[in-house]
Short mmCIF file of C-alpha atoms and ligand atoms in Angstrom, two decimals:
data_model
loop_
_atom_site.label_atom_id
_atom_site.label_comp_id
_atom_site.label_asym_id
_atom_site.label_seq_id
_atom_site.Cartn_x
_atom_site.Cartn_y
_atom_site.Cartn_z
CA UNK A 16 -9.54 -16.55 6.51
CA UNK A 17 -6.14 -17.71 7.25
CA UNK A 18 -3.99 -15.72 9.50
CA UNK A 19 -0.83 -17.53 7.99
CA UNK A 20 0.21 -14.62 5.96
CA UNK A 21 0.17 -11.19 7.27
CA UNK A 22 1.03 -8.14 5.76
CA UNK A 23 4.82 -7.03 6.45
CA UNK A 24 6.44 -3.79 5.23
CA UNK A 25 9.01 -5.97 3.15
CA UNK A 26 6.11 -7.54 1.66
CA UNK A 27 3.86 -4.25 0.26
CA UNK A 28 7.23 -2.66 -0.13
CA UNK A 29 8.28 -4.67 -2.74
CA UNK A 30 4.91 -5.41 -4.08
CA UNK A 31 4.92 -1.62 -4.78
CA UNK A 32 8.20 -1.60 -6.18
CA UNK A 33 7.64 -4.80 -8.33
CA UNK A 34 4.42 -3.06 -9.76
CA UNK A 35 6.41 0.31 -10.37
CA UNK A 36 8.93 -1.43 -12.49
CA UNK A 37 6.56 -2.54 -14.79
CA UNK A 38 5.62 1.08 -15.94
CA UNK A 39 8.09 2.38 -18.41
CA UNK A 40 8.93 5.80 -17.32
CA UNK A 41 10.78 8.76 -19.45
CA UNK A 42 10.74 12.38 -18.89
CA UNK A 43 12.60 13.86 -21.81
CA UNK A 44 14.48 16.43 -19.53
CA UNK A 45 17.39 17.90 -21.21
CA UNK A 46 20.85 18.01 -19.78
CA UNK A 47 20.91 21.68 -18.87
CA UNK A 48 17.90 20.87 -16.99
CA UNK A 49 19.15 17.85 -15.32
CA UNK A 50 22.53 20.14 -14.56
CA UNK A 51 20.54 22.87 -12.72
CA UNK A 52 18.11 20.57 -10.95
CA UNK A 53 21.36 18.36 -9.69
CA UNK A 54 22.96 21.56 -8.79
CA UNK A 55 20.28 22.70 -6.66
CA UNK A 56 19.50 19.47 -5.06
CA UNK A 57 23.21 18.96 -4.01
CA UNK A 58 23.32 22.69 -2.90
CA UNK A 59 20.49 22.14 -0.87
CA UNK A 60 21.70 18.91 0.94
CA UNK A 61 25.18 20.70 1.41
CA UNK A 62 23.25 23.61 3.43
CA UNK A 63 21.75 20.81 5.40
CA UNK A 64 24.92 19.22 6.44
CA UNK A 65 26.65 22.53 7.18
CA UNK A 66 23.62 23.87 9.10
CA UNK A 67 23.19 20.72 11.43
CA UNK A 68 27.01 20.05 11.49
CA UNK A 69 26.10 16.41 10.53
CA UNK A 70 28.41 13.85 12.02
CA UNK A 71 30.13 10.86 10.30
CA UNK A 72 27.90 8.16 12.43
CA UNK A 73 24.97 10.45 10.96
CA UNK A 74 26.37 9.78 7.77
CA UNK A 75 26.77 6.46 8.16
CA UNK A 76 23.25 5.90 9.46
CA UNK A 77 21.84 7.77 6.24
CA UNK A 78 24.16 5.51 4.16
CA UNK A 79 22.63 2.42 5.95
CA UNK A 80 19.18 3.68 5.94
CA UNK A 81 18.98 4.40 2.07
CA UNK A 82 20.40 0.86 1.69
CA UNK A 83 17.36 -0.59 3.83
CA UNK A 84 14.63 1.69 1.91
CA UNK A 85 15.73 -0.15 -1.60
CA UNK A 86 16.03 -3.50 0.24
CA UNK A 87 12.76 -3.16 1.77
CA UNK A 88 11.02 -1.93 -1.73
CA UNK A 89 10.13 1.45 0.18
CA UNK A 90 11.20 3.88 -2.24
CA UNK A 91 7.63 4.11 -3.98
CA UNK A 92 6.24 4.32 -0.37
CA UNK A 93 8.40 6.92 1.09
CA UNK A 94 8.72 9.36 -2.07
CA UNK A 95 4.90 9.56 -2.24
CA UNK A 96 4.39 9.94 1.13
CA UNK A 97 7.17 12.71 1.62
CA UNK A 98 7.37 14.16 -2.20
CA UNK A 99 4.72 13.39 -4.23
CA UNK A 100 2.36 16.29 -2.65
CA UNK A 101 4.85 18.75 -4.01
CA UNK A 102 5.08 17.50 -7.50
CA UNK A 103 1.07 17.06 -7.54
CA UNK A 104 1.03 20.64 -6.79
CA UNK A 105 3.12 21.95 -9.59
CA UNK A 106 1.42 19.78 -11.52
CA UNK A 107 -2.32 21.10 -10.92
CA UNK A 108 -1.18 24.47 -11.70
CA UNK A 109 -3.64 26.36 -14.13
CA UNK A 110 -6.14 23.79 -13.89
CA UNK A 111 -9.84 24.92 -12.70
CA UNK A 112 -11.63 21.46 -12.40
CA UNK A 113 -11.57 19.32 -9.54
CA UNK A 114 -8.23 19.40 -7.30
CA UNK A 115 -5.88 16.76 -7.38
CA UNK A 116 -4.26 14.84 -4.79
CA UNK A 117 -1.33 12.26 -4.94
CA UNK A 118 -1.83 8.68 -6.67
CA UNK A 119 0.38 7.12 -3.88
CA UNK A 120 2.22 3.47 -4.18
CA UNK A 121 -1.05 1.40 -4.53
CA UNK A 122 -2.42 1.95 -7.96
CA UNK A 123 -3.10 -0.67 -10.09
CA UNK A 124 -4.13 -0.27 -13.81
CA UNK A 125 -6.73 -2.62 -15.76
CA UNK A 126 -9.04 -2.97 -12.67
CA UNK A 127 -12.45 -4.79 -13.45
CA UNK A 128 -14.80 -2.50 -15.59
CA UNK A 129 -17.87 -2.08 -14.25
CA UNK A 130 -21.30 -0.50 -15.24
CA UNK A 131 -22.44 2.95 -14.09
CA UNK A 132 -24.12 1.59 -10.93
CA UNK A 133 -22.29 -1.15 -9.31
CA UNK A 134 -20.66 -3.00 -6.32
CA UNK A 135 -16.91 -2.72 -5.76
CA UNK A 136 -15.66 -6.31 -6.02
CA UNK A 137 -15.45 -7.39 -2.31
CA UNK A 138 -15.13 -10.52 -0.18
CA UNK A 139 -18.39 -12.21 0.86
CA UNK A 140 -17.44 -11.33 4.43
CA UNK A 141 -16.03 -7.77 3.57
CA UNK A 142 -15.96 -6.22 6.99
CA UNK A 143 -16.87 -2.48 7.26
CA UNK A 144 -20.00 -0.34 6.84
CA UNK A 145 -21.53 -0.08 3.44
CA UNK A 146 -21.16 3.31 1.49
CA UNK A 147 -22.85 4.40 -1.56
CA UNK A 148 -21.06 7.02 -3.37
CA UNK A 149 -22.44 8.64 -6.37
CA UNK A 150 -22.11 11.70 -8.59
CA UNK A 151 -21.72 13.16 -12.17
CA UNK A 152 -18.41 13.89 -14.52
CA UNK A 153 -18.87 17.37 -15.93
CA UNK A 154 -16.73 19.43 -18.12
CA UNK A 155 -16.11 23.13 -17.26
CA UNK A 156 -19.41 24.40 -18.32
CA UNK A 157 -21.21 21.99 -16.13
CA UNK A 158 -22.03 19.45 -19.30
CA UNK A 159 -22.14 15.58 -18.11
CA UNK A 160 -19.66 13.61 -20.20
CA UNK A 161 -20.69 10.31 -21.52
CA UNK A 162 -17.77 8.14 -22.01
CA UNK A 163 -16.10 9.06 -18.58
CA UNK A 164 -14.45 6.24 -16.33
CA UNK A 165 -14.09 6.90 -12.50
CA UNK A 166 -11.43 4.32 -11.42
CA UNK A 167 -11.70 3.98 -7.44
CA UNK A 168 -9.41 1.80 -5.29
CA UNK A 169 -9.17 1.84 -1.82
CA UNK A 170 -8.26 0.41 1.52
CA UNK A 171 -10.33 -2.39 3.42
CA UNK A 172 -11.48 -1.88 7.22
CA UNK A 173 -8.12 -2.71 8.71
CA UNK A 174 -6.33 -0.16 6.36
CA UNK A 175 -4.91 -2.64 3.74
CA UNK A 176 -4.84 -2.89 -0.28
CA UNK A 177 -5.53 -5.45 -2.40
CA UNK A 178 -2.30 -6.62 -4.17
CA UNK A 179 -0.20 -5.24 -1.63
CA UNK A 180 -1.10 -7.49 1.31
CA UNK A 181 -1.12 -11.43 0.84
CA UNK A 182 -4.21 -12.04 2.55
CA UNK A 183 -6.75 -9.98 0.31
CA UNK A 184 -7.79 -11.33 -3.16
CA UNK A 185 -6.34 -9.43 -5.95
CA UNK A 186 -8.94 -6.92 -7.38
CA UNK A 187 -10.56 -6.39 -4.04
CA UNK A 188 -12.14 -2.89 -3.63
CA UNK A 189 -10.73 -1.84 -7.03
CA UNK A 190 -12.75 -1.11 -10.29
CA UNK A 191 -12.90 1.07 -13.34
CA UNK A 192 -16.51 2.47 -13.44
CA UNK A 193 -17.95 3.21 -16.95
CA UNK A 194 -20.27 6.34 -16.07
CA UNK A 195 -23.50 6.51 -18.13
CA UNK A 196 -24.36 8.82 -21.14
CA UNK A 197 -24.31 11.83 -18.58
CA UNK A 198 -21.57 10.78 -16.91
CA UNK A 199 -23.29 9.49 -13.60
CA UNK A 200 -22.23 6.87 -11.60
CA UNK A 201 -23.36 5.16 -8.46
CA UNK A 202 -20.91 2.67 -6.51
CA UNK A 203 -21.46 0.86 -3.44
CA UNK A 204 -18.60 0.04 -1.54
CA UNK A 205 -17.29 -0.20 2.31
CA UNK A 206 -16.01 2.53 4.44
CA UNK A 207 -12.16 2.32 4.20
CA UNK A 208 -10.27 2.73 7.70
CA UNK A 209 -7.21 4.99 8.05
CA UNK A 210 -3.94 4.09 6.70
CA UNK A 211 -1.03 3.21 9.04
CA UNK A 212 2.58 3.11 7.42
CA UNK A 213 3.92 -0.08 8.08
CA UNK A 214 6.07 0.30 11.66
CA UNK A 215 8.67 -2.71 10.80
CA UNK A 216 10.25 -1.32 7.42
CA UNK A 217 12.31 1.56 6.92
CA UNK A 218 9.90 4.67 6.32
CA UNK A 219 8.39 3.64 9.58
CA UNK A 220 11.66 3.73 11.44
CA UNK A 221 12.42 6.87 10.16
CA UNK A 222 9.03 8.66 11.23
CA UNK A 223 9.32 6.52 14.75
CA UNK A 224 12.80 8.34 15.02
CA UNK A 225 11.90 11.63 14.15
CA UNK A 226 8.90 11.30 16.72
CA UNK A 227 6.30 11.63 14.15
CA UNK A 228 3.06 9.58 13.69
CA UNK A 229 2.33 6.73 10.55
CA UNK A 230 -0.98 7.53 9.83
CA UNK A 231 -2.92 8.80 6.75
CA UNK A 232 -6.80 9.55 7.13
CA UNK A 233 -9.13 7.44 5.81
CA UNK A 234 -9.34 7.79 1.78
CA UNK A 235 -10.75 7.15 -1.52
CA UNK A 236 -8.51 6.99 -4.25
CA UNK A 237 -9.80 8.25 -7.70
CA UNK A 238 -8.67 8.75 -11.19
CA UNK A 239 -11.26 10.28 -13.49
CA UNK A 240 -10.70 10.30 -17.24
CA UNK A 241 -12.90 11.34 -20.06
CA UNK A 242 -12.38 11.72 -24.01
CA UNK A 243 -10.57 15.04 -24.58
CA UNK A 244 -10.27 16.08 -21.06
CA UNK A 245 -7.71 16.20 -18.60
CA UNK A 246 -7.40 13.10 -16.43
CA UNK A 247 -7.69 13.59 -12.75
CA UNK A 248 -6.14 11.75 -10.04
CA UNK A 249 -6.96 12.73 -6.64
CA UNK A 250 -8.36 11.48 -3.17
CA UNK A 251 -11.70 12.15 -1.10
CA UNK A 252 -11.23 12.05 2.72
CA UNK A 253 -14.05 11.94 5.47
CA UNK A 254 -15.23 15.03 7.28
CA UNK A 255 -14.01 14.92 10.77
CA UNK A 256 -12.06 11.59 10.12
CA UNK A 257 -9.11 10.47 12.31
CA UNK A 258 -5.65 12.31 10.97
CA UNK A 259 -7.44 14.78 8.56
CA UNK A 260 -6.04 17.82 9.98
CA UNK A 261 -2.21 15.87 10.22
CA UNK A 262 -1.69 13.36 7.29
CA UNK A 263 1.66 11.88 7.29
CA UNK A 264 1.37 12.61 3.44
CA UNK A 265 0.24 16.31 3.25
CA UNK A 266 -2.56 15.13 0.96
CA UNK A 267 -5.69 16.30 2.37
CA UNK A 268 -7.25 19.65 0.89
CA UNK A 269 -10.57 21.10 2.18
CA UNK A 270 -12.19 20.62 -1.51
CA UNK A 271 -11.99 16.96 -1.06
CA UNK A 272 -13.90 16.10 2.06
CA UNK A 273 -17.21 13.78 2.00
CA UNK A 274 -19.34 14.01 4.34
CA UNK A 275 -22.06 10.84 4.05
CA UNK A 276 -25.41 10.83 5.54
CA UNK A 277 -27.46 7.55 6.24
CA UNK A 278 -30.34 7.47 3.55
CA UNK A 279 -33.89 6.10 4.24
CA UNK A 280 -32.42 2.62 3.95
CA UNK A 281 -29.97 3.57 6.70
CA UNK A 282 -26.97 3.25 4.37
CA UNK A 283 -24.39 5.98 4.11
CA UNK A 284 -24.73 7.84 0.99
CA UNK A 285 -22.50 10.82 -0.53
CA UNK A 286 -22.63 12.72 -3.81
CA UNK A 287 -19.30 14.18 -5.32
CA UNK A 288 -19.08 15.47 -8.96
CA UNK A 289 -16.03 15.70 -10.81
CA UNK A 290 -14.98 18.68 -13.31
CA UNK A 291 -12.52 17.88 -16.06
CA UNK A 292 -10.69 20.32 -17.35
CA UNK A 293 -9.69 20.27 -21.07
CA UNK A 294 -6.75 18.14 -22.09
C1 MBD B 284 -1.45 5.27 1.10
O1 MBD B 284 -2.46 4.46 1.05
C2 MBD B 284 -1.30 6.22 0.34
O2 MBD B 284 -2.74 6.77 -0.52
C3 MBD B 284 -0.04 7.09 -0.05
C4 MBD B 284 -0.33 8.18 -0.82
C5 MBD B 284 1.02 6.64 0.47
C6 MBD B 284 1.05 5.66 1.32
C7 MBD B 284 -0.08 4.78 1.56
FE1 FE B 285 -4.21 5.34 0.09
#
């Protein structure tokens, strides 16, 4: 491994922005709703300026920082860390299946297709303790869902994601697992490390200036799909993991915590079943 290209805030930010710009986005929001939302946003900001007596220097620093966030490509990062959990909560309303969590900035579509029992693509010398993650995708009545897919992506043992850190090969620790006829899967991977928001970019500066910490607990990202069912995007965390009680992205839920235990072979194993609502 070379050490010539180490991850930087501007590098991962730019990669996340470029990835996002490849998506086609639209929302069908009618003008009356745009107006009502915009009015409330501006009113909320006016209230903050008034309440805190915001000064001209503070206003100029804000303007500079907003420009910096754009220039570092960190809008996906900042928005997903600080606002996406609120949007996710609204989106989940009325669902009965497995709890959702935020997608975050580092999902990449079309990860390699893998069979129901598989190992995630990883480097020959991939660092980290092995983890076997197994389970079943079911409907609300408990019926296993053949045709389900489990997309899994996560950070490596240093907290970095492939496609967003230059030293990791594309596709590393990412896969689209096709569950068997009963919706079952058994995936071998490695234990990810906690994720630290880059401290050398404007999201990190903002966190530092506020005296907060830049950490997310170790997590697995998942997108689970089945024909006729509502796709669920979620994350799974690890019992007693560092930062689990104070995730900077406010995206943990008690229902989303794994407790892996060593099996007879000494390798950590854990079972987690996904329940999908009708589409
Ligand atoms: C992550 O890995 C993540 O999951 C989120 C939500 C934000 C930043 C980095
Ligand atoms: Fe993540």
